[in-house]
CSV table of C-alpha atoms and ligand atoms in Angstrom, one decimal:
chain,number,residue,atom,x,y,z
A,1,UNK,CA,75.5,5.3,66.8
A,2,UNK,CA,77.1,8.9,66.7
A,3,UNK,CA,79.5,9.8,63.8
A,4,UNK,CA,82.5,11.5,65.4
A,5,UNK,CA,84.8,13.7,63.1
A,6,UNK,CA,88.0,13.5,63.3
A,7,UNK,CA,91.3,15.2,62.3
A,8,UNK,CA,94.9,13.2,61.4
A,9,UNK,CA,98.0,14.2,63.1
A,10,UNK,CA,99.8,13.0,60.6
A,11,UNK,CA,99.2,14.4,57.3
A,12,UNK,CA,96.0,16.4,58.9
A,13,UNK,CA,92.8,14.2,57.3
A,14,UNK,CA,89.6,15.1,58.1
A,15,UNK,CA,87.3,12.3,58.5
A,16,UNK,CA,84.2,10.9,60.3
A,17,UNK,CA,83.7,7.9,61.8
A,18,UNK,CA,80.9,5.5,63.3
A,19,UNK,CA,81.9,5.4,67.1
A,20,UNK,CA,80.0,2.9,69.0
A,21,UNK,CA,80.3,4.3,72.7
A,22,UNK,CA,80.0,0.3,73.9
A,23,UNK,CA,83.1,-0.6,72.5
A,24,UNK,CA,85.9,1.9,72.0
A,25,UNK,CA,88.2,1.4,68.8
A,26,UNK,CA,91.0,2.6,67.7
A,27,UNK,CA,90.3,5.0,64.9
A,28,UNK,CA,92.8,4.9,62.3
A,29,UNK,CA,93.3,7.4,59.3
A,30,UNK,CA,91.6,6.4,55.8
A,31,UNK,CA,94.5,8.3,53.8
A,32,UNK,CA,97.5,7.3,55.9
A,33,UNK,CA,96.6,4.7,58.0
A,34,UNK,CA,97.9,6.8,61.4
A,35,UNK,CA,96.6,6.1,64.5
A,36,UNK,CA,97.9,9.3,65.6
A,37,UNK,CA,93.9,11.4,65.6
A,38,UNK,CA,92.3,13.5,67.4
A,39,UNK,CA,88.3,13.6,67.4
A,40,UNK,CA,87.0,17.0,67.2
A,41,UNK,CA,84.0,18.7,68.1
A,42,UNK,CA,81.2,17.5,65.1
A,43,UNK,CA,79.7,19.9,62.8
A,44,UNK,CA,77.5,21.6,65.4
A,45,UNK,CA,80.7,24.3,65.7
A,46,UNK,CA,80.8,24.7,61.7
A,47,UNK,CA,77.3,26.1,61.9
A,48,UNK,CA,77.9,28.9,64.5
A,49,UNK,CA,79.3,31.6,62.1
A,50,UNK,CA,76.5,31.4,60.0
A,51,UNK,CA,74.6,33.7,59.3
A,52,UNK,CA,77.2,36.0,60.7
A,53,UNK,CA,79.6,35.6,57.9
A,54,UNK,CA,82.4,37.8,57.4
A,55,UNK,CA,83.6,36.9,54.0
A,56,UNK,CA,81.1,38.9,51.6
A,57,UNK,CA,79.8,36.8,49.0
A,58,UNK,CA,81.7,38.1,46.1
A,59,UNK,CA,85.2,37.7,47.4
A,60,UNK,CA,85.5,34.3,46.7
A,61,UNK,CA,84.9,34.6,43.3
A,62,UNK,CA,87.9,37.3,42.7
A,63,UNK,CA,90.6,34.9,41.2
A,64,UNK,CA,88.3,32.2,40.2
A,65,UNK,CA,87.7,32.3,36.2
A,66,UNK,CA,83.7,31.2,36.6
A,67,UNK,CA,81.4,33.8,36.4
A,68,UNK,CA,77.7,33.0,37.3
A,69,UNK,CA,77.7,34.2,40.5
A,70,UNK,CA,77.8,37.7,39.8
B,1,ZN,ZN1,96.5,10.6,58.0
């Protein structure tokens, strides 16, 4: 069975969920228990931008207190 991902309406949850394509459900929210989500494309769209990243590697690390990175 494919795990969908999807995003609440309501108080904007991101969550994945086991879908079985023979039976559609209603998919509810884990955190707020809306029925109000949308499924979004999986992970396969998260992976486009890498290796193409934008965000240099240091900048993340500007206001953060850890230092290990550098
Ligand atoms: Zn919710």
């Amino acid at each position: 069975m494919p795990i969908y991902e999807y995003v609440c309406s309501n108080c904007k949850t991101h969550f994945e969920e086991l879908v079985s394509s023979t039976s559609p459900e209603i998919v509810r929210c884990p955190k707020c228990d809306s029925i109000k989500v949308k499924k979004t494309i999986s992970t396969a769209s998260f992976r486009m931008g890498h290796g193409g990243s934008t965000i240099p590697s240091g900048a993340l690390s500007g206001c953060s207190s850890k230092s290990g990175f550098s």
